[in-house]
JSON list of C-alpha atoms in Angstrom, two decimals:
[
{"chain": "A", "resi": 1, "resn": "MET", "atom": "CA", "xyz": [-17.40, 12.65, -63.31]},
{"chain": "A", "resi": 2, "resn": "SER", "atom": "CA", "xyz": [-17.52, 8.93, -62.74]},
{"chain": "A", "resi": 3, "resn": "GLU", "atom": "CA", "xyz": [-19.83, 7.14, -60.31]},
{"chain": "A", "resi": 4, "resn": "ARG", "atom": "CA", "xyz": [-16.81, 6.36, -58.09]},
{"chain": "A", "resi": 5, "resn": "ASP", "atom": "CA", "xyz": [-15.86, 10.07, -57.90]},
{"chain": "A", "resi": 6, "resn": "ARG", "atom": "CA", "xyz": [-19.42, 11.18, -57.06]},
{"chain": "A", "resi": 7, "resn": "VAL", "atom": "CA", "xyz": [-19.85, 8.94, -54.01]},
{"chain": "A", "resi": 8, "resn": "GLY", "atom": "CA", "xyz": [-16.32, 9.53, -52.70]},
{"chain": "A", "resi": 9, "resn": "VAL", "atom": "CA", "xyz": [-15.08, 5.96, -52.95]},
{"chain": "A", "resi": 10, "resn": "GLY", "atom": "CA", "xyz": [-11.29, 5.70, -52.86]},
{"chain": "A", "resi": 11, "resn": "PRO", "atom": "CA", "xyz": [-9.10, 3.41, -54.92]},
{"chain": "A", "resi": 12, "resn": "ARG", "atom": "CA", "xyz": [-9.61, -0.33, -54.61]},
{"chain": "A", "resi": 13, "resn": "PRO", "atom": "CA", "xyz": [-7.43, -1.71, -51.80]},
{"chain": "A", "resi": 14, "resn": "ARG", "atom": "CA", "xyz": [-4.61, -4.07, -52.68]},
{"chain": "A", "resi": 15, "resn": "PRO", "atom": "CA", "xyz": [-4.84, -7.71, -51.48]},
{"chain": "A", "resi": 16, "resn": "ALA", "atom": "CA", "xyz": [-1.83, -7.16, -49.20]},
{"chain": "A", "resi": 17, "resn": "ASP", "atom": "CA", "xyz": [-3.63, -4.27, -47.49]},
{"chain": "A", "resi": 18, "resn": "LEU", "atom": "CA", "xyz": [-6.70, -6.41, -46.87]},
{"chain": "A", "resi": 19, "resn": "LEU", "atom": "CA", "xyz": [-4.54, -9.12, -45.31]},
{"chain": "A", "resi": 20, "resn": "ALA", "atom": "CA", "xyz": [-2.74, -6.66, -43.04]},
{"chain": "A", "resi": 21, "resn": "GLU", "atom": "CA", "xyz": [-6.02, -5.09, -41.85]},
{"chain": "A", "resi": 22, "resn": "GLY", "atom": "CA", "xyz": [-7.89, -8.31, -41.16]},
{"chain": "A", "resi": 23, "resn": "PRO", "atom": "CA", "xyz": [-10.38, -8.65, -38.30]},
{"chain": "A", "resi": 24, "resn": "ASP", "atom": "CA", "xyz": [-7.75, -10.20, -35.97]},
{"chain": "A", "resi": 25, "resn": "SER", "atom": "CA", "xyz": [-5.11, -7.48, -36.38]},
{"chain": "A", "resi": 26, "resn": "ALA", "atom": "CA", "xyz": [-4.71, -4.97, -33.53]},
{"chain": "A", "resi": 27, "resn": "PRO", "atom": "CA", "xyz": [-4.35, -1.25, -34.27]},
{"chain": "A", "resi": 28, "resn": "ALA", "atom": "CA", "xyz": [-0.82, 0.11, -33.95]},
{"chain": "A", "resi": 29, "resn": "LEU", "atom": "CA", "xyz": [-0.15, 2.04, -30.74]},
{"chain": "A", "resi": 30, "resn": "ASP", "atom": "CA", "xyz": [1.13, 5.59, -31.10]},
{"chain": "A", "resi": 31, "resn": "ARG", "atom": "CA", "xyz": [2.52, 5.73, -27.54]},
{"chain": "A", "resi": 32, "resn": "PRO", "atom": "CA", "xyz": [3.93, 3.25, -25.03]},
{"chain": "A", "resi": 33, "resn": "ASP", "atom": "CA", "xyz": [1.53, 1.15, -22.99]},
{"chain": "A", "resi": 34, "resn": "PRO", "atom": "CA", "xyz": [3.72, -0.62, -20.37]},
{"chain": "A", "resi": 35, "resn": "GLU", "atom": "CA", "xyz": [2.41, -3.48, -18.24]},
{"chain": "A", "resi": 36, "resn": "PHE", "atom": "CA", "xyz": [4.08, -4.81, -15.07]},
{"chain": "A", "resi": 37, "resn": "GLU", "atom": "CA", "xyz": [4.48, -8.29, -13.61]},
{"chain": "A", "resi": 38, "resn": "ILE", "atom": "CA", "xyz": [6.47, -9.34, -10.53]},
{"chain": "A", "resi": 39, "resn": "VAL", "atom": "CA", "xyz": [8.44, -12.46, -11.42]},
{"chain": "A", "resi": 40, "resn": "ALA", "atom": "CA", "xyz": [10.89, -12.97, -8.50]},
{"chain": "A", "resi": 41, "resn": "ALA", "atom": "CA", "xyz": [11.73, -11.93, -4.94]},
{"chain": "A", "resi": 42, "resn": "ARG", "atom": "CA", "xyz": [14.89, -12.40, -2.91]},
{"chain": "A", "resi": 43, "resn": "PRO", "atom": "CA", "xyz": [16.75, -10.83, 0.01]},
{"chain": "A", "resi": 44, "resn": "LEU", "atom": "CA", "xyz": [19.28, -8.29, -1.25]},
{"chain": "A", "resi": 45, "resn": "ALA", "atom": "CA", "xyz": [22.76, -9.63, -0.58]},
{"chain": "A", "resi": 46, "resn": "ARG", "atom": "CA", "xyz": [25.29, -7.50, 1.32]},
{"chain": "A", "resi": 47, "resn": "ALA", "atom": "CA", "xyz": [22.73, -4.84, 2.22]},
{"chain": "A", "resi": 48, "resn": "ALA", "atom": "CA", "xyz": [23.43, -2.73, 5.31]},
{"chain": "A", "resi": 49, "resn": "THR", "atom": "CA", "xyz": [19.80, -3.07, 6.46]},
{"chain": "A", "resi": 50, "resn": "PRO", "atom": "CA", "xyz": [17.09, -5.65, 5.60]},
{"chain": "A", "resi": 51, "resn": "THR", "atom": "CA", "xyz": [16.16, -5.04, 1.97]},
{"chain": "A", "resi": 52, "resn": "LEU", "atom": "CA", "xyz": [13.93, -7.07, -0.30]},
{"chain": "A", "resi": 53, "resn": "SER", "atom": "CA", "xyz": [14.68, -7.16, -4.02]},
{"chain": "A", "resi": 54, "resn": "LEU", "atom": "CA", "xyz": [11.66, -7.63, -6.31]},
{"chain": "A", "resi": 55, "resn": "THR", "atom": "CA", "xyz": [12.13, -8.25, -10.04]},
{"chain": "A", "resi": 56, "resn": "ALA", "atom": "CA", "xyz": [9.45, -6.70, -12.24]},
{"chain": "A", "resi": 57, "resn": "LYS", "atom": "CA", "xyz": [9.02, -7.58, -15.89]},
{"chain": "A", "resi": 58, "resn": "ILE", "atom": "CA", "xyz": [7.94, -4.60, -18.03]},
{"chain": "A", "resi": 59, "resn": "SER", "atom": "CA", "xyz": [6.16, -5.41, -21.29]},
{"chain": "A", "resi": 60, "resn": "ASP", "atom": "CA", "xyz": [5.20, -2.84, -23.92]},
{"chain": "A", "resi": 61, "resn": "ALA", "atom": "CA", "xyz": [3.25, -3.96, -26.96]},
{"chain": "A", "resi": 62, "resn": "SER", "atom": "CA", "xyz": [3.83, -0.72, -28.88]},
{"chain": "A", "resi": 63, "resn": "GLY", "atom": "CA", "xyz": [7.49, -1.50, -29.66]},
{"chain": "A", "resi": 64, "resn": "ILE", "atom": "CA", "xyz": [8.30, 2.20, -29.25]},
{"chain": "A", "resi": 65, "resn": "GLU", "atom": "CA", "xyz": [11.71, 2.94, -27.75]},
{"chain": "A", "resi": 66, "resn": "ILE", "atom": "CA", "xyz": [11.37, 4.01, -24.13]},
{"chain": "A", "resi": 67, "resn": "TYR", "atom": "CA", "xyz": [14.34, 6.05, -22.97]},
{"chain": "A", "resi": 68, "resn": "THR", "atom": "CA", "xyz": [13.49, 5.71, -19.28]},
{"chain": "A", "resi": 69, "resn": "ALA", "atom": "CA", "xyz": [10.58, 5.85, -16.85]},
{"chain": "A", "resi": 70, "resn": "ALA", "atom": "CA", "xyz": [10.56, 7.51, -13.43]},
{"chain": "A", "resi": 71, "resn": "ILE", "atom": "CA", "xyz": [8.26, 5.26, -11.41]},
{"chain": "A", "resi": 72, "resn": "SER", "atom": "CA", "xyz": [6.84, 5.47, -7.91]},
{"chain": "A", "resi": 73, "resn": "VAL", "atom": "CA", "xyz": [5.83, 2.05, -6.56]},
{"chain": "A", "resi": 74, "resn": "LEU", "atom": "CA", "xyz": [3.31, 1.77, -3.72]},
{"chain": "A", "resi": 75, "resn": "LEU", "atom": "CA", "xyz": [3.32, -1.65, -2.04]},
{"chain": "A", "resi": 76, "resn": "THR", "atom": "CA", "xyz": [0.25, -2.76, -0.11]},
{"chain": "A", "resi": 77, "resn": "ILE", "atom": "CA", "xyz": [-0.60, -6.00, 1.65]},
{"chain": "A", "resi": 78, "resn": "GLU", "atom": "CA", "xyz": [-4.00, -7.60, 1.01]},
{"chain": "A", "resi": 79, "resn": "PRO", "atom": "CA", "xyz": [-4.54, -9.75, 4.14]},
{"chain": "A", "resi": 80, "resn": "GLY", "atom": "CA", "xyz": [-8.01, -10.84, 3.07]},
{"chain": "A", "resi": 81, "resn": "ARG", "atom": "CA", "xyz": [-6.59, -12.81, 0.11]},
{"chain": "A", "resi": 82, "resn": "ARG", "atom": "CA", "xyz": [-5.22, -15.69, 2.23]},
{"chain": "A", "resi": 83, "resn": "SER", "atom": "CA", "xyz": [-6.37, -17.99, 5.03]},
{"chain": "A", "resi": 84, "resn": "TYR", "atom": "CA", "xyz": [-5.02, -18.18, 8.60]},
{"chain": "A", "resi": 85, "resn": "GLY", "atom": "CA", "xyz": [-4.51, -20.91, 11.18]},
{"chain": "A", "resi": 86, "resn": "PRO", "atom": "CA", "xyz": [-5.61, -20.63, 14.84]},
{"chain": "A", "resi": 87, "resn": "ASP", "atom": "CA", "xyz": [-2.14, -19.57, 16.07]},
{"chain": "A", "resi": 88, "resn": "GLU", "atom": "CA", "xyz": [-1.85, -16.93, 13.35]},
{"chain": "A", "resi": 89, "resn": "ARG", "atom": "CA", "xyz": [-5.28, -15.54, 14.20]},
{"chain": "A", "resi": 90, "resn": "GLU", "atom": "CA", "xyz": [-4.28, -15.24, 17.85]},
{"chain": "A", "resi": 91, "resn": "ARG", "atom": "CA", "xyz": [-1.07, -13.38, 17.01]},
{"chain": "A", "resi": 92, "resn": "LEU", "atom": "CA", "xyz": [-2.85, -10.99, 14.63]},
{"chain": "A", "resi": 93, "resn": "VAL", "atom": "CA", "xyz": [-5.69, -9.98, 16.97]},
{"chain": "A", "resi": 94, "resn": "GLU", "atom": "CA", "xyz": [-3.80, -6.82, 17.97]},
{"chain": "A", "resi": 95, "resn": "LEU", "atom": "CA", "xyz": [-3.58, -5.82, 14.29]},
{"chain": "A", "resi": 96, "resn": "PHE", "atom": "CA", "xyz": [-7.03, -6.77, 12.95]},
{"chain": "A", "resi": 97, "resn": "GLY", "atom": "CA", "xyz": [-9.20, -7.26, 16.03]},
{"chain": "A", "resi": 98, "resn": "GLU", "atom": "CA", "xyz": [-11.26, -10.34, 16.79]},
{"chain": "A", "resi": 99, "resn": "PRO", "atom": "CA", "xyz": [-11.51, -12.83, 13.87]},
{"chain": "A", "resi": 100, "resn": "GLU", "atom": "CA", "xyz": [-15.24, -12.21, 13.39]},
{"chain": "A", "resi": 101, "resn": "ARG", "atom": "CA", "xyz": [-14.36, -8.63, 12.35]},
{"chain": "A", "resi": 102, "resn": "TRP", "atom": "CA", "xyz": [-11.66, -9.60, 9.86]},
{"chain": "A", "resi": 103, "resn": "GLN", "atom": "CA", "xyz": [-13.86, -9.31, 6.80]},
{"chain": "A", "resi": 104, "resn": "ALA", "atom": "CA", "xyz": [-13.94, -5.55, 7.41]},
{"chain": "A", "resi": 105, "resn": "THR", "atom": "CA", "xyz": [-10.42, -5.05, 8.82]},
{"chain": "A", "resi": 106, "resn": "THR", "atom": "CA", "xyz": [-8.24, -7.07, 6.41]},
{"chain": "A", "resi": 107, "resn": "GLU", "atom": "CA", "xyz": [-8.88, -5.25, 3.15]},
{"chain": "A", "resi": 108, "resn": "SER", "atom": "CA", "xyz": [-5.57, -3.42, 2.62]},
{"chain": "A", "resi": 109, "resn": "LEU", "atom": "CA", "xyz": [-2.46, -2.59, 4.62]},
{"chain": "A", "resi": 110, "resn": "ARG", "atom": "CA", "xyz": [0.07, -0.07, 3.36]},
{"chain": "A", "resi": 111, "resn": "TRP", "atom": "CA", "xyz": [3.62, -1.39, 3.48]},
{"chain": "A", "resi": 112, "resn": "ALA", "atom": "CA", "xyz": [6.11, 0.84, 1.62]},
{"chain": "A", "resi": 113, "resn": "GLN", "atom": "CA", "xyz": [6.62, 3.29, -1.23]},
{"chain": "A", "resi": 114, "resn": "VAL", "atom": "CA", "xyz": [9.82, 3.41, -3.28]},
{"chain": "A", "resi": 115, "resn": "ASP", "atom": "CA", "xyz": [11.02, 5.28, -6.38]},
{"chain": "A", "resi": 116, "resn": "VAL", "atom": "CA", "xyz": [12.84, 3.55, -9.24]},
{"chain": "A", "resi": 117, "resn": "LEU", "atom": "CA", "xyz": [14.15, 4.38, -12.73]},
{"chain": "A", "resi": 118, "resn": "ALA", "atom": "CA", "xyz": [13.42, 1.95, -15.55]},
{"chain": "A", "resi": 119, "resn": "PRO", "atom": "CA", "xyz": [16.23, 1.30, -18.07]},
{"chain": "A", "resi": 120, "resn": "SER", "atom": "CA", "xyz": [16.01, 2.13, -21.77]},
{"chain": "A", "resi": 121, "resn": "PHE", "atom": "CA", "xyz": [14.13, -0.60, -23.64]},
{"chain": "A", "resi": 122, "resn": "SER", "atom": "CA", "xyz": [11.56, -1.53, -26.24]},
{"chain": "A", "resi": 123, "resn": "VAL", "atom": "CA", "xyz": [9.07, -4.42, -26.05]},
{"chain": "A", "resi": 124, "resn": "GLU", "atom": "CA", "xyz": [10.38, -5.96, -22.80]},
{"chain": "A", "resi": 125, "resn": "SER", "atom": "CA", "xyz": [12.78, -5.37, -19.93]},
{"chain": "A", "resi": 126, "resn": "HIS", "atom": "CA", "xyz": [13.27, -6.11, -16.24]},
{"chain": "A", "resi": 127, "resn": "LEU", "atom": "CA", "xyz": [13.36, -3.69, -13.33]},
{"chain": "A", "resi": 128, "resn": "GLU", "atom": "CA", "xyz": [14.71, -4.21, -9.82]},
{"chain": "A", "resi": 129, "resn": "ILE", "atom": "CA", "xyz": [12.59, -2.78, -7.00]},
{"chain": "A", "resi": 130, "resn": "ARG", "atom": "CA", "xyz": [14.49, -2.54, -3.70]},
{"chain": "A", "resi": 131, "resn": "VAL", "atom": "CA", "xyz": [12.22, -2.37, -0.68]},
{"chain": "A", "resi": 132, "resn": "PRO", "atom": "CA", "xyz": [13.79, -1.38, 2.67]},
{"chain": "A", "resi": 133, "resn": "CYS", "atom": "CA", "xyz": [12.22, -3.48, 5.45]},
{"chain": "A", "resi": 134, "resn": "SER", "atom": "CA", "xyz": [11.91, -2.60, 9.12]},
{"chain": "A", "resi": 135, "resn": "PHE", "atom": "CA", "xyz": [11.91, -5.13, 11.93]},
{"chain": "A", "resi": 136, "resn": "ASP", "atom": "CA", "xyz": [10.32, -2.67, 14.36]},
{"chain": "A", "resi": 137, "resn": "HIS", "atom": "CA", "xyz": [7.34, -4.50, 15.87]},
{"chain": "A", "resi": 138, "resn": "GLU", "atom": "CA", "xyz": [5.49, -1.23, 16.40]},
{"chain": "A", "resi": 139, "resn": "ILE", "atom": "CA", "xyz": [4.99, -1.07, 12.61]},
{"chain": "A", "resi": 140, "resn": "ALA", "atom": "CA", "xyz": [1.84, -2.75, 11.30]},
{"chain": "A", "resi": 141, "resn": "ALA", "atom": "CA", "xyz": [3.48, -4.47, 8.32]},
{"chain": "A", "resi": 142, "resn": "THR", "atom": "CA", "xyz": [6.17, -5.99, 10.57]},
{"chain": "A", "resi": 143, "resn": "LYS", "atom": "CA", "xyz": [3.53, -7.26, 12.99]},
{"chain": "A", "resi": 144, "resn": "TYR", "atom": "CA", "xyz": [1.74, -8.90, 10.08]},
{"chain": "A", "resi": 145, "resn": "PHE", "atom": "CA", "xyz": [4.85, -10.60, 8.64]},
{"chain": "A", "resi": 146, "resn": "ALA", "atom": "CA", "xyz": [5.95, -11.81, 12.06]},
{"chain": "A", "resi": 147, "resn": "GLY", "atom": "CA", "xyz": [2.50, -13.20, 12.83]},
{"chain": "A", "resi": 148, "resn": "LEU", "atom": "CA", "xyz": [2.51, -15.67, 9.93]},
{"chain": "A", "resi": 149, "resn": "ASP", "atom": "CA", "xyz": [3.63, -19.28, 10.19]},
{"chain": "A", "resi": 150, "resn": "GLY", "atom": "CA", "xyz": [4.23, -19.74, 6.46]},
{"chain": "A", "resi": 151, "resn": "GLY", "atom": "CA", "xyz": [2.61, -19.57, 3.05]},
{"chain": "A", "resi": 152, "resn": "ILE", "atom": "CA", "xyz": [2.60, -16.31, 1.15]},
{"chain": "A", "resi": 153, "resn": "VAL", "atom": "CA", "xyz": [2.02, -12.61, 1.80]},
{"chain": "A", "resi": 154, "resn": "PRO", "atom": "CA", "xyz": [-0.51, -11.29, -0.76]},
{"chain": "A", "resi": 155, "resn": "LEU", "atom": "CA", "xyz": [1.01, -8.11, -2.18]},
{"chain": "A", "resi": 156, "resn": "ARG", "atom": "CA", "xyz": [-0.35, -5.56, -4.63]},
{"chain": "A", "resi": 157, "resn": "LEU", "atom": "CA", "xyz": [2.00, -3.07, -6.25]},
{"chain": "A", "resi": 158, "resn": "HIS", "atom": "CA", "xyz": [0.67, 0.16, -7.76]},
{"chain": "A", "resi": 159, "resn": "PHE", "atom": "CA", "xyz": [2.82, 1.90, -10.38]},
{"chain": "A", "resi": 160, "resn": "ASN", "atom": "CA", "xyz": [2.62, 5.57, -11.34]},
{"chain": "A", "resi": 161, "resn": "GLY", "atom": "CA", "xyz": [5.09, 8.03, -12.78]},
{"chain": "A", "resi": 162, "resn": "THR", "atom": "CA", "xyz": [6.39, 9.45, -16.05]},
{"chain": "A", "resi": 163, "resn": "VAL", "atom": "CA", "xyz": [7.55, 7.72, -19.24]},
{"chain": "A", "resi": 164, "resn": "PHE", "atom": "CA", "xyz": [10.11, 9.33, -21.59]},
{"chain": "A", "resi": 165, "resn": "TYR", "atom": "CA", "xyz": [10.02, 7.86, -25.10]},
{"chain": "A", "resi": 166, "resn": "ARG", "atom": "CA", "xyz": [10.99, 8.43, -28.73]},
{"chain": "A", "resi": 167, "resn": "GLY", "atom": "CA", "xyz": [8.19, 10.16, -30.59]},
{"chain": "A", "resi": 168, "resn": "GLY", "atom": "CA", "xyz": [7.69, 11.12, -34.22]},
{"chain": "A", "resi": 169, "resn": "GLY", "atom": "CA", "xyz": [10.61, 12.84, -35.88]},
{"chain": "A", "resi": 170, "resn": "GLU", "atom": "CA", "xyz": [12.98, 11.42, -33.24]},
{"chain": "A", "resi": 171, "resn": "ARG", "atom": "CA", "xyz": [11.63, 13.92, -30.72]},
{"chain": "A", "resi": 172, "resn": "LEU", "atom": "CA", "xyz": [11.56, 13.24, -26.99]},
{"chain": "A", "resi": 173, "resn": "GLN", "atom": "CA", "xyz": [7.99, 12.73, -25.79]},
{"chain": "A", "resi": 174, "resn": "VAL", "atom": "CA", "xyz": [6.71, 12.56, -22.21]},
{"chain": "A", "resi": 175, "resn": "MET", "atom": "CA", "xyz": [3.59, 10.86, -20.90]},
{"chain": "A", "resi": 176, "resn": "PRO", "atom": "CA", "xyz": [2.23, 9.79, -17.49]},
{"chain": "A", "resi": 177, "resn": "LEU", "atom": "CA", "xyz": [1.81, 6.13, -16.71]},
{"chain": "A", "resi": 178, "resn": "PRO", "atom": "CA", "xyz": [-1.86, 5.11, -16.90]},
{"chain": "A", "resi": 179, "resn": "TRP", "atom": "CA", "xyz": [-3.41, 5.27, -13.44]},
{"chain": "A", "resi": 180, "resn": "ASP", "atom": "CA", "xyz": [-4.49, 1.61, -13.46]},
{"chain": "A", "resi": 181, "resn": "ARG", "atom": "CA", "xyz": [-1.02, 0.00, -13.68]},
{"chain": "A", "resi": 182, "resn": "SER", "atom": "CA", "xyz": [-0.72, -2.57, -10.88]},
{"chain": "A", "resi": 183, "resn": "ALA", "atom": "CA", "xyz": [0.46, -6.12, -10.26]},
{"chain": "A", "resi": 184, "resn": "ARG", "atom": "CA", "xyz": [-0.26, -8.77, -7.63]},
{"chain": "A", "resi": 185, "resn": "PHE", "atom": "CA", "xyz": [2.39, -11.07, -6.18]},
{"chain": "A", "resi": 186, "resn": "GLY", "atom": "CA", "xyz": [2.51, -13.75, -3.52]},
{"chain": "A", "resi": 187, "resn": "LEU", "atom": "CA", "xyz": [5.67, -13.13, -1.47]},
{"chain": "A", "resi": 188, "resn": "PRO", "atom": "CA", "xyz": [6.81, -16.30, 0.31]},
{"chain": "A", "resi": 189, "resn": "VAL", "atom": "CA", "xyz": [6.97, -15.78, 4.06]},
{"chain": "A", "resi": 190, "resn": "SER", "atom": "CA", "xyz": [10.18, -17.84, 4.00]},
{"chain": "A", "resi": 191, "resn": "THR", "atom": "CA", "xyz": [11.83, -15.15, 1.82]},
{"chain": "A", "resi": 192, "resn": "TRP", "atom": "CA", "xyz": [11.02, -12.44, 4.36]},
{"chain": "A", "resi": 193, "resn": "ARG", "atom": "CA", "xyz": [12.26, -14.60, 7.23]},
{"chain": "A", "resi": 194, "resn": "GLU", "atom": "CA", "xyz": [15.52, -15.38, 5.44]},
{"chain": "A", "resi": 195, "resn": "MET", "atom": "CA", "xyz": [16.12, -11.66, 4.94]},
{"chain": "A", "resi": 196, "resn": "ILE", "atom": "CA", "xyz": [15.42, -10.82, 8.60]},
{"chain": "A", "resi": 197, "resn": "GLU", "atom": "CA", "xyz": [17.50, -13.73, 9.88]},
{"chain": "A", "resi": 198, "resn": "ARG", "atom": "CA", "xyz": [20.54, -12.44, 8.02]},
{"chain": "A", "resi": 199, "resn": "HIS", "atom": "CA", "xyz": [20.43, -9.17, 9.95]},
{"chain": "A", "resi": 200, "resn": "TYR", "atom": "CA", "xyz": [18.76, -10.05, 13.27]},
{"chain": "A", "resi": 201, "resn": "PRO", "atom": "CA", "xyz": [19.40, -13.75, 13.97]},
{"chain": "A", "resi": 202, "resn": "GLU", "atom": "CA", "xyz": [17.23, -14.98, 16.84]},
{"chain": "A", "resi": 203, "resn": "GLY", "atom": "CA", "xyz": [16.27, -11.43, 17.76]},
{"chain": "A", "resi": 204, "resn": "ALA", "atom": "CA", "xyz": [13.63, -8.72, 17.34]},
{"chain": "A", "resi": 205, "resn": "TRP", "atom": "CA", "xyz": [13.27, -4.97, 17.78]},
{"chain": "A", "resi": 206, "resn": "ILE", "atom": "CA", "xyz": [10.75, -3.03, 19.83]},
{"chain": "A", "resi": 207, "resn": "ARG", "atom": "CA", "xyz": [10.65, 0.72, 20.37]},
{"chain": "A", "resi": 208, "resn": "VAL", "atom": "CA", "xyz": [10.88, 2.11, 23.91]},
{"chain": "A", "resi": 209, "resn": "SER", "atom": "CA", "xyz": [11.01, 5.70, 25.10]},
{"chain": "A", "resi": 210, "resn": "ASP", "atom": "CA", "xyz": [14.23, 7.30, 26.32]},
{"chain": "A", "resi": 211, "resn": "GLU", "atom": "CA", "xyz": [12.92, 7.26, 29.90]},
{"chain": "A", "resi": 212, "resn": "THR", "atom": "CA", "xyz": [12.06, 3.54, 29.73]},
{"chain": "A", "resi": 213, "resn": "LEU", "atom": "CA", "xyz": [15.51, 2.77, 28.35]},
{"chain": "A", "resi": 214, "resn": "LYS", "atom": "CA", "xyz": [17.13, 4.72, 31.21]},
{"chain": "A", "resi": 215, "resn": "ARG", "atom": "CA", "xyz": [15.09, 2.79, 33.77]},
{"chain": "A", "resi": 216, "resn": "LEU", "atom": "CA", "xyz": [16.06, -0.50, 32.16]},
{"chain": "A", "resi": 217, "resn": "GLY", "atom": "CA", "xyz": [19.69, 0.64, 32.21]},
{"chain": "A", "resi": 218, "resn": "ARG", "atom": "CA", "xyz": [19.51, 1.34, 35.95]},
{"chain": "A", "resi": 219, "resn": "LEU", "atom": "CA", "xyz": [17.91, -2.05, 36.55]},
{"chain": "A", "resi": 220, "resn": "LYS", "atom": "CA", "xyz": [20.55, -3.74, 34.39]},
{"chain": "A", "resi": 221, "resn": "SER", "atom": "CA", "xyz": [23.39, -2.24, 36.43]},
{"chain": "A", "resi": 222, "resn": "SER", "atom": "CA", "xyz": [21.77, -2.95, 39.81]},
{"chain": "A", "resi": 223, "resn": "ALA", "atom": "CA", "xyz": [22.39, -5.99, 41.99]},
{"chain": "A", "resi": 224, "resn": "ALA", "atom": "CA", "xyz": [19.05, -7.43, 40.90]},
{"chain": "A", "resi": 225, "resn": "GLY", "atom": "CA", "xyz": [19.78, -6.77, 37.25]},
{"chain": "A", "resi": 226, "resn": "SER", "atom": "CA", "xyz": [21.11, -8.86, 34.39]},
{"chain": "A", "resi": 227, "resn": "PRO", "atom": "CA", "xyz": [24.12, -8.61, 32.04]},
{"chain": "A", "resi": 228, "resn": "THR", "atom": "CA", "xyz": [21.78, -7.90, 29.09]},
{"chain": "A", "resi": 229, "resn": "PHE", "atom": "CA", "xyz": [18.64, -5.86, 28.42]},
{"chain": "A", "resi": 230, "resn": "ASP", "atom": "CA", "xyz": [16.97, -9.04, 27.21]},
{"chain": "A", "resi": 231, "resn": "GLY", "atom": "CA", "xyz": [17.67, -10.64, 30.57]},
{"chain": "A", "resi": 232, "resn": "CYS", "atom": "CA", "xyz": [16.24, -7.60, 32.38]},
{"chain": "A", "resi": 233, "resn": "VAL", "atom": "CA", "xyz": [12.99, -7.74, 30.44]},
{"chain": "A", "resi": 234, "resn": "ALA", "atom": "CA", "xyz": [12.73, -11.54, 30.83]},
{"chain": "A", "resi": 235, "resn": "GLY", "atom": "CA", "xyz": [13.26, -11.17, 34.60]},
{"chain": "A", "resi": 236, "resn": "LEU", "atom": "CA", "xyz": [10.48, -8.58, 34.84]},
{"chain": "A", "resi": 237, "resn": "LEU", "atom": "CA", "xyz": [8.13, -10.86, 32.92]},
{"chain": "A", "resi": 238, "resn": "ASP", "atom": "CA", "xyz": [9.01, -13.80, 35.13]},
{"chain": "A", "resi": 239, "resn": "ARG", "atom": "CA", "xyz": [8.30, -11.80, 38.29]},
{"chain": "A", "resi": 240, "resn": "ASP", "atom": "CA", "xyz": [5.03, -10.52, 36.85]},
{"chain": "A", "resi": 241, "resn": "GLY", "atom": "CA", "xyz": [3.90, -14.06, 36.10]},
{"chain": "A", "resi": 242, "resn": "ARG", "atom": "CA", "xyz": [1.71, -13.09, 33.14]},
{"chain": "A", "resi": 243, "resn": "GLY", "atom": "CA", "xyz": [4.28, -13.23, 30.33]},
{"chain": "A", "resi": 244, "resn": "GLY", "atom": "CA", "xyz": [4.35, -16.98, 29.79]},
{"chain": "A", "resi": 245, "resn": "SER", "atom": "CA", "xyz": [6.96, -18.37, 27.38]},
{"chain": "A", "resi": 246, "resn": "ASP", "atom": "CA", "xyz": [6.13, -20.01, 24.06]},
{"chain": "A", "resi": 247, "resn": "ASP", "atom": "CA", "xyz": [7.14, -23.35, 25.54]},
{"chain": "A", "resi": 248, "resn": "GLU", "atom": "CA", "xyz": [4.31, -23.30, 28.08]}
]
């Protein structure tokens, strides 16, 4: 038995093998490892209700063919990641409290959760995420959007779900998305406003109870009423004297 056989040393590697396995080469991945990045946002054209379309770029360094991925996307707002002017702070007091408390109250605000299917791809693809948006001012996210003068809305998107990919022997393999898949994005406030303006030009929505709506209806049809509900509410505010207009 030779010295090489006794110590268990294998055959001498070829120069090409040494080059391929150099210190800078990364180990090959045996399963997909998708990463997400939000690259664009726009109002969805011809939508029946306000809908925001986000474009996500999916990158996968493994090069393995992904048949599809069933993904749940949780969208949160991170209010603490931007600054606010005096008027914005005044409008957002109802949501976050007095400004001196904002360090504790502006950490995260849940906005929406949507489900999407990723297309078949390898290495890179793009995914459209359609986010239905409410203009109900009883909803915290709407209050936040409406309270901003401009700039961006700091978003964080969390991705989880199931990936279906081509495994060894051409077999279908299934794996969960890693729990830490997320992406940050600065949504321009102007994009949100453009979307809302398409559906509710110069208007807003507030929720009232059935009984309140009936009372407003009776006031609207009375001699002291107004042709519109907006006029009825404005008249009540004028008589109360405490609902000053923005022009004052």
